[in-house]
Short mmCIF file of C-alpha atoms in Angstrom, two decimals:
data_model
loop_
_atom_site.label_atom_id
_atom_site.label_comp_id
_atom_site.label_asym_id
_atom_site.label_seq_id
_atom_site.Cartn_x
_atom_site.Cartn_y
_atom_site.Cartn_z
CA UNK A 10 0.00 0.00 0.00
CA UNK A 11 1.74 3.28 -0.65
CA UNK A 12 -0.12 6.67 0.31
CA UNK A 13 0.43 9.02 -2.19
CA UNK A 14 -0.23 13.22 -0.83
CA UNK A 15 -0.35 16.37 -3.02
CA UNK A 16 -1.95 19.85 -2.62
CA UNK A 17 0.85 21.48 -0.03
CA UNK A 18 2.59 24.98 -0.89
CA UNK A 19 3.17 28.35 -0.40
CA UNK A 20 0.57 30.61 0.74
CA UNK A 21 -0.06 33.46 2.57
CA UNK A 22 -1.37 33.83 6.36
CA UNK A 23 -5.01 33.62 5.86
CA UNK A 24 -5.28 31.63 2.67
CA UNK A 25 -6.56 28.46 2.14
CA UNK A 26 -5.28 24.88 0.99
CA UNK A 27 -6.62 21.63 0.18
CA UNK A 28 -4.62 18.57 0.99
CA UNK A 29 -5.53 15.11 -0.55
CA UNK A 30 -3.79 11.94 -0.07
CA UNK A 31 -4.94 8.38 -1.97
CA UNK A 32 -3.82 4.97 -1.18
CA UNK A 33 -2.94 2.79 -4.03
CA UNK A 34 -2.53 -1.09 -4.08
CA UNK A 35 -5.34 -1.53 -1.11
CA UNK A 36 -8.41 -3.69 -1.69
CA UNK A 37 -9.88 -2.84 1.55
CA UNK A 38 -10.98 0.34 3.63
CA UNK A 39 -9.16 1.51 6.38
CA UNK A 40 -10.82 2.25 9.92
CA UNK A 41 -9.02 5.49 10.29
CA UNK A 42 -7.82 7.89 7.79
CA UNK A 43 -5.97 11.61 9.03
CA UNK A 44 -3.07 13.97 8.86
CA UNK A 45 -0.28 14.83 11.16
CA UNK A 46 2.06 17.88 10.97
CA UNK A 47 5.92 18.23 12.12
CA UNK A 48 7.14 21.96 12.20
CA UNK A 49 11.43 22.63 11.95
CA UNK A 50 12.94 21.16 15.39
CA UNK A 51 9.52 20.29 16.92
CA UNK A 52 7.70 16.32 16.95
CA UNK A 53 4.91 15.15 14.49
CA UNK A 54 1.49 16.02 16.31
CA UNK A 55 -1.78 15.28 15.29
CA UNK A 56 -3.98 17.47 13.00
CA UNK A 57 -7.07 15.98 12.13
CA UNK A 58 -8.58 12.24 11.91
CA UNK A 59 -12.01 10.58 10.14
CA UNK A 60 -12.86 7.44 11.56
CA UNK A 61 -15.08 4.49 9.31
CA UNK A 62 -17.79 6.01 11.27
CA UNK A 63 -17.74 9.49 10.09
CA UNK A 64 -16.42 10.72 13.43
CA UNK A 65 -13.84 13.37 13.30
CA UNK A 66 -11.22 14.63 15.56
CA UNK A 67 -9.00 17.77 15.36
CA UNK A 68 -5.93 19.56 17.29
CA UNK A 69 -6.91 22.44 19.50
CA UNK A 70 -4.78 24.88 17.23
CA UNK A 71 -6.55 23.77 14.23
CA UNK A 72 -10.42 23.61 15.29
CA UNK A 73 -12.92 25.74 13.10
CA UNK A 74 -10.18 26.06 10.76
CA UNK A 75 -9.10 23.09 9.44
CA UNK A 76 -11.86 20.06 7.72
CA UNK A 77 -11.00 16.32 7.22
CA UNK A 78 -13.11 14.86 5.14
CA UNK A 79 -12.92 11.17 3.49
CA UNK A 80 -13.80 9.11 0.79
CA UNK A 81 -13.93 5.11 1.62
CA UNK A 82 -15.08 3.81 -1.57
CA UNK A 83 -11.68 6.09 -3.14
CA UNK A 84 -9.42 5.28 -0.17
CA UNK A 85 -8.71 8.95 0.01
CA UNK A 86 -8.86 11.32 2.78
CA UNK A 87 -8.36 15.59 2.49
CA UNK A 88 -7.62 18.26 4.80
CA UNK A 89 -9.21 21.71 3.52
CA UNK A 90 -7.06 24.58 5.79
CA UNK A 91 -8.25 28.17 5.79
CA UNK A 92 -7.25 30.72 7.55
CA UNK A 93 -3.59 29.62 7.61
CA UNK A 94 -1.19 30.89 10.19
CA UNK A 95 2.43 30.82 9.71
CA UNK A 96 2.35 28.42 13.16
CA UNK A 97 1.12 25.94 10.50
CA UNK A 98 3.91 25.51 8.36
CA UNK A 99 5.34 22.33 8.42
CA UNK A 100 5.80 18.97 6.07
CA UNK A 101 2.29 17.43 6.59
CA UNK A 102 1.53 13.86 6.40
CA UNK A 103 -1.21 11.34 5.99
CA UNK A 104 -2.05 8.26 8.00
CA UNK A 105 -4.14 5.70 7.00
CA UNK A 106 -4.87 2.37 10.26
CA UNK A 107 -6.63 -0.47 9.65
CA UNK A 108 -6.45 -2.82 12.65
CA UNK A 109 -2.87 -3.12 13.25
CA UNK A 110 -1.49 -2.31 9.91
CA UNK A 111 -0.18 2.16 10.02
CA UNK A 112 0.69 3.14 6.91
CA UNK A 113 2.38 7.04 6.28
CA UNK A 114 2.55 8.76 3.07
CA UNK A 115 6.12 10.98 2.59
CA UNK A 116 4.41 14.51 3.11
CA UNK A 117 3.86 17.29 1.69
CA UNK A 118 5.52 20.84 2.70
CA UNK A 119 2.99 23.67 3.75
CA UNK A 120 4.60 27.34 4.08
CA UNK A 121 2.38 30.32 5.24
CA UNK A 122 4.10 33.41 4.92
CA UNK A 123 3.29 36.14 7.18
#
């Protein structure tokens, strides 16, 4: 299974993006399907997660800003980000669990300039 992202870039504080990562070479769904963030000299953290359910769960920092949204049947998961602070650049990457099996895609670099 490789996860494949695109849609990261420059933009400026208070513009938007739309991140979208796809898994290729699955035959099955995935119970859990999000994005996590690591900014220069800091640890990967948690952005945003969709569970099979529907269910969502977000980072403080990013709440009312940031939507994860997924697409079983297409094994693909996005991350629409508005507003964007420079706080949120970093090299963002997807996460797709099903039972035991984690898979990570090789991220994609967001810079908000101020």
């Amino acid at each position: 299974v490789q996860l494949v992202e695109s849609g990261g870039g420059l933009v400026q504080a208070g513009g938007s993006l739309r991140l979208s990562c796809s898994a290729s070479g699955s035959i099955f769904s995935f119970d859990v399907m999000g994005w996590y963030r690591q900014a220069p000299g800091k640890q990967r953290e948690l952005v945003a997660l969709i569970h099979s359910s529907g269910s969502t769960n977000y980072a403080d920092s990013v709440k009312g800003r940031f939507t994860v949204s997924g697409d079983n049947a297409k094994n693909t998961v996005y991350l629409q980000m508005n507003s964007l602070e420079p706080e949120d650049t970093a090299v963002y990457y997807c996460n797709f669990v099903r039972g035991t099996l984690n898979y990570w895609g090789k991220g994609t670099l967001v810079t908000v300039s101020s």
